[in-house]
């Protein structure tokens, strides 16, 4: 039997956000975590990974050795500051030129495969694929048609420019990687994608960083009262993520708790992003309007180690998003042993074991969210049982497993591309890399 090909070197394209950026504000979020975690784990298996992203500061070095086997290339495209992803289509030509010039410094066949993240990167990857003669694997992370079908009140619809751009990438990519079966179905129904070219690969969590620990120690580190109930939101502050739903749902719980001498605190961790930048103080104003301003605490985005402490300090973590392709926050929180209350949208139905490691809420009606949260807080035994099941559920989602499944998708893309283009550089790469398969397999963790 012929061994499946394995790439020697992969070009990851992430135009609008660097994997080195702090998730939780601006355009940095779960995609940053995904790109970084998969890149480092692929590198641990002997695959060289180069990540192309847009430079956002004059101090960004053109080339950064970010980890063993992982290089980040900061491509200059447009002004360093003052642009968000809505402005970036006009800079794709400049960015693509930077990507092609980097490859042109090497002999043909330097990269074996391109993996693009988000539609902007897919546009760049599509052109590079044709220029380099290697396959393109694409991960959308979010889809405009899905977001527009479930807009938060007051949010802005994704423009037709993006919808068209996504459709072009779907049509051109050699393979698509999605987070869940739901996302695969959405690609087929909304973008007429070929199901045979779609691979479902669940994201994961860093199960070493995100692990159960002392709640009292976590609260002491964060300056939280050891005796109060803590309800937490982690993520970018924008209508799509719906932190306002948590505040509104928590308000009657906080008011009732005050009458009995108990204390309930809402902890919001993140920074304004997207359309949330238009009203950066909106959540603070809402808390004051609801009469719970003194019971709401705000923290800026936190590095991974301290974020784990946030999860450990929490009684419940909430993910009330209107759209979520997976929901890494939910997995990270459960990995720390904290139950999650999440909206029953997108990949959250996979990320949360409903009734076992948390609860899924149908819709965003504030009364339903109040009832779900209050119901759990009123049944301590059930909450303890969910804490017990949270970590085992999260352990099903590791970045090691994700990278194994990504490698399988890469191999399939290389095989099909070589079959369609037998004289291409990609075909030659597939033949060479097939001979390396046994060595790569020997570096995989046992059971992967």
Short mmCIF file of C-alpha atoms in Angstrom, two decimals:
data_model
loop_
_atom_site.label_atom_id
_atom_site.label_comp_id
_atom_site.label_asym_id
_atom_site.label_seq_id
_atom_site.Cartn_x
_atom_site.Cartn_y
_atom_site.Cartn_z
CA UNK A 1 0.00 0.00 0.00
CA UNK A 2 1.30 3.46 -0.92
CA UNK A 3 2.01 5.64 2.11
CA UNK A 4 -0.03 8.86 2.25
CA UNK A 5 1.97 12.01 1.54
CA UNK A 6 2.93 14.31 4.42
CA UNK A 7 4.04 17.90 3.79
CA UNK A 8 7.59 18.92 4.64
CA UNK A 9 6.72 22.60 4.84
CA UNK A 10 3.33 24.30 5.13
CA UNK A 11 2.48 27.95 4.48
CA UNK A 12 -0.25 29.11 6.87
CA UNK A 13 -1.93 32.34 5.81
CA UNK A 14 -3.65 34.49 8.43
CA UNK A 15 -4.02 37.95 6.91
CA UNK A 16 -6.04 39.90 9.43
CA UNK A 17 -4.71 38.69 12.74
CA UNK A 18 -1.39 37.39 13.99
CA UNK A 19 -1.18 34.21 16.06
CA UNK A 20 1.19 36.16 18.31
CA UNK A 21 -1.52 38.72 19.20
CA UNK A 22 -3.37 38.56 22.53
CA UNK A 23 -6.85 37.02 21.95
CA UNK A 24 -9.85 38.88 23.27
CA UNK A 25 -9.72 42.29 21.68
CA UNK A 26 -9.60 43.91 18.25
CA UNK A 27 -9.67 41.20 15.60
CA UNK A 28 -7.81 38.68 17.76
CA UNK A 29 -9.82 35.73 19.01
CA UNK A 30 -10.20 31.99 18.75
CA UNK A 31 -8.65 31.91 15.30
CA UNK A 32 -5.37 33.18 16.75
CA UNK A 33 -5.39 30.33 19.24
CA UNK A 34 -6.24 27.80 16.53
CA UNK A 35 -3.46 28.90 14.19
CA UNK A 36 -0.82 29.02 16.92
CA UNK A 37 -1.73 25.75 18.60
CA UNK A 38 -1.96 23.74 15.39
CA UNK A 39 1.23 25.30 14.00
CA UNK A 40 3.30 24.40 17.05
CA UNK A 41 1.96 20.86 17.16
CA UNK A 42 2.59 20.28 13.48
CA UNK A 43 6.13 21.54 14.06
CA UNK A 44 6.56 19.06 16.90
CA UNK A 45 5.93 16.34 14.33
CA UNK A 46 8.75 17.51 12.11
CA UNK A 47 6.76 19.73 9.73
CA UNK A 48 8.12 23.22 9.12
CA UNK A 49 5.41 25.86 9.40
CA UNK A 50 5.61 29.42 8.10
CA UNK A 51 2.79 31.78 9.04
CA UNK A 52 2.11 34.83 6.87
CA UNK A 53 0.27 37.66 8.63
CA UNK A 54 -0.07 41.42 8.16
CA UNK A 55 2.37 43.63 10.06
CA UNK A 56 0.49 45.98 12.37
CA UNK A 57 3.43 47.91 13.84
CA UNK A 58 6.63 49.38 12.47
CA UNK A 59 8.39 47.47 15.25
CA UNK A 60 7.25 44.09 13.89
CA UNK A 61 10.29 42.18 12.67
CA UNK A 62 9.83 40.91 9.09
CA UNK A 63 10.64 37.37 10.20
CA UNK A 64 10.11 35.98 13.72
CA UNK A 65 11.29 32.56 14.88
CA UNK A 66 8.25 32.10 17.10
CA UNK A 67 8.84 28.50 18.22
CA UNK A 68 10.96 25.54 17.11
CA UNK A 69 9.88 24.85 13.54
CA UNK A 70 7.46 27.82 13.43
CA UNK A 71 8.29 31.06 11.61
CA UNK A 72 6.00 34.10 11.50
CA UNK A 73 6.41 36.42 8.50
CA UNK A 74 5.01 39.91 9.09
CA UNK A 75 4.05 41.19 5.65
CA UNK A 76 3.80 44.95 5.14
CA UNK A 77 0.47 45.74 3.47
CA UNK A 78 -1.08 49.15 4.05
CA UNK A 79 -0.66 51.38 7.11
CA UNK A 80 0.42 49.57 10.24
CA UNK A 81 -2.41 50.91 12.39
CA UNK A 82 -5.95 52.13 11.94
CA UNK A 83 -7.19 49.23 9.80
CA UNK A 84 -9.50 46.43 10.81
CA UNK A 85 -10.52 43.46 8.72
CA UNK A 86 -13.30 45.42 6.99
CA UNK A 87 -10.60 47.61 5.43
CA UNK A 88 -8.30 44.79 4.37
CA UNK A 89 -9.77 43.72 1.00
CA UNK A 90 -8.07 46.79 -0.48
CA UNK A 91 -4.72 45.53 0.85
CA UNK A 92 -4.92 41.96 -0.46
CA UNK A 93 -2.87 42.77 -3.57
CA UNK A 94 -0.02 44.19 -1.46
CA UNK A 95 -0.21 41.30 0.96
CA UNK A 96 -0.23 38.69 -1.80
CA UNK A 97 2.82 40.33 -3.38
CA UNK A 98 4.66 39.94 -0.08
CA UNK A 99 3.72 36.27 0.14
CA UNK A 100 4.80 35.52 -3.43
CA UNK A 101 8.09 37.38 -2.98
CA UNK A 102 8.93 35.30 0.07
CA UNK A 103 8.45 32.09 -1.91
CA UNK A 104 10.38 33.47 -4.87
CA UNK A 105 13.50 33.64 -2.68
CA UNK A 106 13.58 29.85 -2.67
CA UNK A 107 13.79 27.09 -5.24
CA UNK A 108 10.43 25.96 -6.71
CA UNK A 109 8.66 23.50 -4.47
CA UNK A 110 9.70 25.15 -1.20
CA UNK A 111 6.16 24.87 0.19
CA UNK A 112 4.19 21.64 -0.16
CA UNK A 113 0.79 22.98 0.85
CA UNK A 114 -1.08 26.17 1.76
CA UNK A 115 -3.57 26.37 4.62
CA UNK A 116 -5.54 29.62 4.65
CA UNK A 117 -7.58 30.89 7.59
CA UNK A 118 -10.63 33.17 7.07
CA UNK A 119 -11.85 34.30 3.68
CA UNK A 120 -9.32 37.12 3.25
CA UNK A 121 -6.51 34.59 3.58
CA UNK A 122 -8.34 32.26 1.22
CA UNK A 123 -8.21 34.91 -1.49
CA UNK A 124 -4.43 35.11 -1.07
CA UNK A 125 -4.07 31.33 -0.85
CA UNK A 126 -6.06 30.85 -4.03
CA UNK A 127 -3.59 32.93 -6.04
CA UNK A 128 -0.53 31.43 -4.31
CA UNK A 129 -1.89 27.93 -4.99
CA UNK A 130 -2.02 28.62 -8.71
CA UNK A 131 1.42 30.27 -8.70
CA UNK A 132 3.17 27.59 -6.66
CA UNK A 133 1.38 24.53 -8.04
CA UNK A 134 0.50 23.10 -4.60
CA UNK A 135 -2.86 22.33 -2.96
CA UNK A 136 -4.92 24.83 -0.95
CA UNK A 137 -6.68 23.80 2.26
CA UNK A 138 -9.02 26.43 3.68
CA UNK A 139 -10.66 26.99 7.07
CA UNK A 140 -13.34 29.69 7.11
CA UNK A 141 -13.67 29.94 10.93
CA UNK A 142 -16.83 32.03 10.45
CA UNK A 143 -19.19 32.39 7.50
CA UNK A 144 -20.95 35.59 6.48
CA UNK A 145 -24.16 33.83 5.46
CA UNK A 146 -24.38 32.14 8.86
CA UNK A 147 -23.68 35.36 10.78
CA UNK A 148 -26.19 37.33 8.73
CA UNK A 149 -28.88 34.73 9.40
CA UNK A 150 -28.63 35.32 13.16
CA UNK A 151 -27.62 38.94 13.69
CA UNK A 152 -27.68 40.42 17.15
CA UNK A 153 -29.94 43.43 17.68
CA UNK A 154 -28.16 46.54 16.41
CA UNK A 155 -25.35 44.60 14.78
CA UNK A 156 -24.25 45.24 11.19
CA UNK A 157 -24.66 42.60 8.49
CA UNK A 158 -21.59 41.26 6.75
CA UNK A 159 -21.20 42.90 3.32
CA UNK A 160 -21.90 41.19 0.01
CA UNK A 161 -18.20 41.62 -0.81
CA UNK A 162 -17.40 39.06 1.84
CA UNK A 163 -20.17 36.67 0.81
CA UNK A 164 -18.89 36.69 -2.77
CA UNK A 165 -15.29 36.34 -1.62
CA UNK A 166 -16.16 33.36 0.55
CA UNK A 167 -18.00 31.71 -2.32
CA UNK A 168 -14.95 32.08 -4.56
CA UNK A 169 -12.68 30.47 -1.99
CA UNK A 170 -15.13 27.61 -1.38
CA UNK A 171 -15.21 26.95 -5.13
CA UNK A 172 -11.41 27.04 -5.46
CA UNK A 173 -10.07 25.31 -2.35
CA UNK A 174 -8.82 21.77 -2.80
CA UNK A 175 -10.18 20.88 0.64
CA UNK A 176 -12.17 22.68 3.31
CA UNK A 177 -11.62 22.06 7.02
CA UNK A 178 -14.60 22.82 9.28
CA UNK A 179 -15.09 22.58 13.03
CA UNK A 180 -18.31 20.56 13.17
CA UNK A 181 -20.82 18.62 11.07
CA UNK A 182 -23.14 21.61 11.44
CA UNK A 183 -20.61 23.85 9.72
CA UNK A 184 -20.18 21.28 6.95
CA UNK A 185 -23.93 21.29 6.40
CA UNK A 186 -23.96 25.10 6.29
CA UNK A 187 -21.20 25.13 3.66
CA UNK A 188 -23.15 22.71 1.50
CA UNK A 189 -26.55 24.40 1.90
CA UNK A 190 -25.44 28.05 1.80
CA UNK A 191 -22.38 27.88 -0.48
CA UNK A 192 -23.11 24.77 -2.54
CA UNK A 193 -19.82 23.22 -1.39
CA UNK A 194 -18.81 19.72 -2.41
CA UNK A 195 -19.28 17.59 0.73
CA UNK A 196 -16.62 15.15 -0.49
CA UNK A 197 -14.01 17.92 -0.17
CA UNK A 198 -14.95 18.88 3.40
CA UNK A 199 -13.16 17.46 6.44
CA UNK A 200 -14.63 17.86 9.93
CA UNK A 201 -11.86 18.55 12.44
CA UNK A 202 -12.84 19.61 15.97
CA UNK A 203 -10.62 22.28 17.55
CA UNK A 204 -9.17 21.62 20.97
CA UNK A 205 -7.76 23.14 24.11
CA UNK A 206 -4.35 23.21 25.72
CA UNK A 207 -5.22 20.62 28.34
CA UNK A 208 -2.03 21.26 30.28
CA UNK A 209 -2.63 24.99 30.70
CA UNK A 210 -6.38 24.67 31.17
CA UNK A 211 -6.79 22.22 34.02
CA UNK A 212 -8.66 22.14 37.34
CA UNK A 213 -7.10 24.00 40.24
CA UNK A 214 -7.84 25.77 43.49
CA UNK A 215 -10.82 28.10 43.27
CA UNK A 216 -9.82 30.00 46.40
CA UNK A 217 -6.28 30.55 45.09
CA UNK A 218 -7.63 31.72 41.74
CA UNK A 219 -9.98 34.19 43.39
CA UNK A 220 -7.23 35.49 45.63
CA UNK A 221 -4.99 36.08 42.60
CA UNK A 222 -7.77 37.91 40.77
CA UNK A 223 -8.90 39.92 43.79
CA UNK A 224 -12.36 38.33 43.90
CA UNK A 225 -14.40 37.72 47.05
CA UNK A 226 -14.02 34.05 48.07
CA UNK A 227 -17.70 33.80 49.07
CA UNK A 228 -19.53 35.40 46.15
CA UNK A 229 -21.00 33.61 43.16
CA UNK A 230 -19.11 34.46 39.97
CA UNK A 231 -20.71 34.38 36.50
CA UNK A 232 -18.16 34.95 33.76
CA UNK A 233 -18.03 36.07 30.15
CA UNK A 234 -14.77 35.72 28.20
CA UNK A 235 -14.38 37.08 24.68
CA UNK A 236 -14.42 40.07 22.43
CA UNK A 237 -16.97 42.66 23.50
CA UNK A 238 -19.25 43.04 20.50
CA UNK A 239 -22.95 42.37 19.75
CA UNK A 240 -22.17 39.02 18.08
CA UNK A 241 -20.79 37.63 21.37
CA UNK A 242 -23.79 38.97 23.34
CA UNK A 243 -22.26 39.85 26.72
CA UNK A 244 -25.26 42.15 27.18
CA UNK A 245 -27.48 39.06 27.38
CA UNK A 246 -25.50 37.85 30.39
CA UNK A 247 -25.78 41.22 32.15
CA UNK A 248 -29.51 41.46 31.57
CA UNK A 249 -30.07 37.84 32.65
CA UNK A 250 -27.93 38.24 35.75
CA UNK A 251 -29.59 41.46 36.93
CA UNK A 252 -32.65 39.87 38.63
CA UNK A 253 -30.42 37.16 40.12
CA UNK A 254 -28.15 39.82 41.61
CA UNK A 255 -31.08 41.82 42.96
CA UNK A 256 -32.67 38.77 44.63
CA UNK A 257 -29.31 37.72 46.09
CA UNK A 258 -28.92 41.13 47.72
CA UNK A 259 -32.22 40.66 49.54
CA UNK A 260 -30.92 37.49 51.20
CA UNK A 261 -27.43 38.75 51.94
CA UNK A 262 -25.75 36.74 49.19
CA UNK A 263 -23.43 38.25 46.58
CA UNK A 264 -23.36 37.51 42.86
CA UNK A 265 -20.73 39.03 40.60
CA UNK A 266 -20.52 39.19 36.81
CA UNK A 267 -16.97 39.08 35.49
CA UNK A 268 -16.40 40.30 31.93
CA UNK A 269 -13.00 39.50 30.44
CA UNK A 270 -12.14 40.97 27.04
CA UNK A 271 -11.99 44.14 25.01
CA UNK A 272 -14.14 45.97 22.44
CA UNK A 273 -14.06 44.56 18.93
CA UNK A 274 -15.85 44.91 15.60
CA UNK A 275 -19.03 46.93 15.87
CA UNK A 276 -18.46 47.00 19.63
CA UNK A 277 -15.81 49.64 19.01
CA UNK A 278 -18.57 52.08 18.06
CA UNK A 279 -19.79 52.13 21.68
CA UNK A 280 -16.85 51.02 23.83
CA UNK A 281 -18.60 51.85 27.13
CA UNK A 282 -21.92 50.23 26.22
CA UNK A 283 -21.59 47.35 28.72
CA UNK A 284 -20.60 49.66 31.56
CA UNK A 285 -23.57 51.89 30.75
CA UNK A 286 -25.90 48.87 30.60
CA UNK A 287 -24.73 47.61 33.98
CA UNK A 288 -25.47 51.03 35.50
CA UNK A 289 -28.89 51.17 33.82
CA UNK A 290 -29.73 47.74 35.25
CA UNK A 291 -28.65 48.87 38.70
CA UNK A 292 -25.87 46.28 38.96
CA UNK A 293 -22.83 48.41 38.17
CA UNK A 294 -21.25 47.63 41.54
CA UNK A 295 -21.63 43.88 40.87
CA UNK A 296 -19.94 43.83 37.46
CA UNK A 297 -16.15 43.69 37.10
CA UNK A 298 -14.21 44.17 33.89
CA UNK A 299 -10.81 42.69 33.10
CA UNK A 300 -8.78 43.22 29.92
CA UNK A 301 -7.85 40.19 27.78
CA UNK A 302 -5.72 37.79 29.77
CA UNK A 303 -2.76 35.58 28.80
CA UNK A 304 -3.47 31.86 28.87
CA UNK A 305 -2.11 31.10 32.33
CA UNK A 306 -4.09 33.87 33.99
CA UNK A 307 -7.17 33.10 31.89
CA UNK A 308 -7.11 29.60 33.35
CA UNK A 309 -7.33 31.24 36.76
CA UNK A 310 -10.38 33.18 35.57
CA UNK A 311 -12.10 29.92 34.63
CA UNK A 312 -11.14 28.27 37.93
CA UNK A 313 -12.47 31.25 39.90
CA UNK A 314 -15.87 31.08 38.18
CA UNK A 315 -18.98 29.21 39.26
CA UNK A 316 -20.30 29.34 35.69
CA UNK A 317 -18.85 30.50 32.40
CA UNK A 318 -21.39 31.77 29.87
CA UNK A 319 -21.14 31.81 26.08
CA UNK A 320 -24.27 33.62 24.83
CA UNK A 321 -23.03 34.21 21.25
CA UNK A 322 -25.45 34.62 18.35
CA UNK A 323 -23.07 32.67 16.11
CA UNK A 324 -20.12 30.47 17.04
CA UNK A 325 -18.38 28.04 14.70
CA UNK A 326 -17.14 26.12 17.74
CA UNK A 327 -16.51 28.05 20.95
CA UNK A 328 -13.01 27.54 22.36
CA UNK A 329 -13.93 29.40 25.55
CA UNK A 330 -16.45 26.67 26.37
CA UNK A 331 -13.85 23.91 26.03
CA UNK A 332 -11.19 25.83 27.96
CA UNK A 333 -13.59 26.54 30.84
CA UNK A 334 -14.70 22.92 31.06
CA UNK A 335 -11.08 21.78 30.92
CA UNK A 336 -10.64 23.79 34.14
CA UNK A 337 -13.62 21.97 35.66
CA UNK A 338 -16.11 24.83 35.29
CA UNK A 339 -19.59 24.21 33.82
CA UNK A 340 -20.75 26.31 30.88
CA UNK A 341 -24.10 27.83 29.98
CA UNK A 342 -24.09 28.49 26.22
CA UNK A 343 -26.39 29.44 23.40
CA UNK A 344 -27.47 26.45 21.34
CA UNK A 345 -25.88 27.75 18.14
CA UNK A 346 -23.24 26.44 15.76
CA UNK A 347 -20.50 24.33 17.29
CA UNK A 348 -21.52 25.02 20.88
CA UNK A 349 -23.80 21.99 20.76
CA UNK A 350 -20.61 19.94 20.33
CA UNK A 351 -18.43 21.94 22.70
CA UNK A 352 -20.92 21.59 25.60
CA UNK A 353 -22.46 18.31 26.73
CA UNK A 354 -25.98 19.59 27.39
CA UNK A 355 -27.23 18.58 30.82
CA UNK A 356 -23.93 16.93 31.71
CA UNK A 357 -21.07 19.44 31.58
CA UNK A 358 -23.30 22.48 31.18
CA UNK A 359 -26.52 23.76 29.66
CA UNK A 360 -27.52 24.89 26.20
CA UNK A 361 -30.09 27.67 25.96
CA UNK A 362 -32.34 27.88 22.91
CA UNK A 363 -32.26 31.48 21.71
CA UNK A 364 -31.35 34.70 23.50
CA UNK A 365 -34.49 35.55 25.43
CA UNK A 366 -33.25 37.12 28.66
CA UNK A 367 -35.85 35.34 30.82
CA UNK A 368 -34.72 31.96 29.46
CA UNK A 369 -31.11 32.81 30.31
CA UNK A 370 -32.08 33.96 33.79
CA UNK A 371 -33.99 30.71 34.36
CA UNK A 372 -31.10 28.55 33.12
CA UNK A 373 -28.48 30.27 35.28
CA UNK A 374 -30.72 30.60 38.33
CA UNK A 375 -31.80 26.98 38.04
CA UNK A 376 -28.22 25.76 38.23
CA UNK A 377 -27.28 28.05 41.10
CA UNK A 378 -30.35 26.86 43.03
CA UNK A 379 -29.33 23.19 42.68
CA UNK A 380 -25.81 22.90 44.11
CA UNK A 381 -25.71 19.11 43.75
CA UNK A 382 -26.39 19.39 40.03
CA UNK A 383 -23.68 22.03 39.70
CA UNK A 384 -21.19 19.79 41.50
CA UNK A 385 -22.09 16.93 39.17
CA UNK A 386 -21.50 19.16 36.13
CA UNK A 387 -18.12 20.19 37.50
CA UNK A 388 -17.22 16.52 37.78
CA UNK A 389 -18.15 15.88 34.14
CA UNK A 390 -16.68 19.08 32.69
CA UNK A 391 -13.03 18.01 32.53
CA UNK A 392 -13.69 14.52 31.04
CA UNK A 393 -15.82 16.12 28.33
CA UNK A 394 -13.12 18.67 27.49
CA UNK A 395 -10.48 15.94 27.30
CA UNK A 396 -12.14 14.72 24.10
CA UNK A 397 -10.87 17.92 22.43
CA UNK A 398 -7.08 18.25 22.33
CA UNK A 399 -4.85 20.13 19.92
CA UNK A 400 -2.90 16.91 19.42
CA UNK A 401 -6.00 15.26 18.03
CA UNK A 402 -6.76 18.34 15.93
CA UNK A 403 -3.31 18.31 14.35
CA UNK A 404 -3.59 14.58 13.61
CA UNK A 405 -6.84 15.17 11.76
CA UNK A 406 -5.37 18.18 9.95
CA UNK A 407 -2.51 16.01 8.71
CA UNK A 408 -5.04 13.56 7.30
CA UNK A 409 -6.77 16.43 5.49
CA UNK A 410 -3.42 17.69 4.16
CA UNK A 411 -2.59 14.22 2.87
CA UNK A 412 -5.93 13.93 1.11
CA UNK A 413 -5.45 17.36 -0.47
CA UNK A 414 -1.96 16.45 -1.69
CA UNK A 415 -3.12 13.14 -3.12
CA UNK A 416 -6.10 14.58 -4.99
CA UNK A 417 -4.09 17.57 -6.25
CA UNK A 418 -1.33 15.30 -7.54
CA UNK A 419 -3.87 13.08 -9.29
CA UNK A 420 -5.43 16.07 -11.05
CA UNK A 421 -2.10 17.74 -11.83
CA UNK A 422 0.43 14.92 -12.37
CA UNK A 423 3.16 17.22 -13.73
CA UNK A 424 2.89 19.88 -11.03
CA UNK A 425 5.28 20.80 -8.25
CA UNK A 426 2.60 19.61 -5.85
CA UNK A 427 2.63 16.15 -7.42
CA UNK A 428 6.40 15.93 -7.03
CA UNK A 429 6.06 17.07 -3.41
CA UNK A 430 3.43 14.40 -2.78
CA UNK A 431 5.73 11.70 -4.10
CA UNK A 432 8.63 12.91 -1.95
CA UNK A 433 6.56 13.37 1.17
CA UNK A 434 5.01 9.91 0.92
CA UNK A 435 8.47 8.54 1.63
CA UNK A 436 8.58 10.58 4.84
CA UNK A 437 5.30 9.28 6.24
CA UNK A 438 6.82 6.57 8.37
CA UNK A 439 9.20 9.04 10.04
CA UNK A 440 6.40 11.49 10.82
CA UNK A 441 4.21 8.72 12.21
CA UNK A 442 7.03 7.75 14.57
CA UNK A 443 6.89 11.27 16.10
CA UNK A 444 3.15 11.22 16.79
CA UNK A 445 1.98 10.73 20.37
CA UNK A 446 0.83 7.23 21.21
CA UNK A 447 -2.78 6.71 20.18
CA UNK A 448 -2.88 9.59 17.70
#
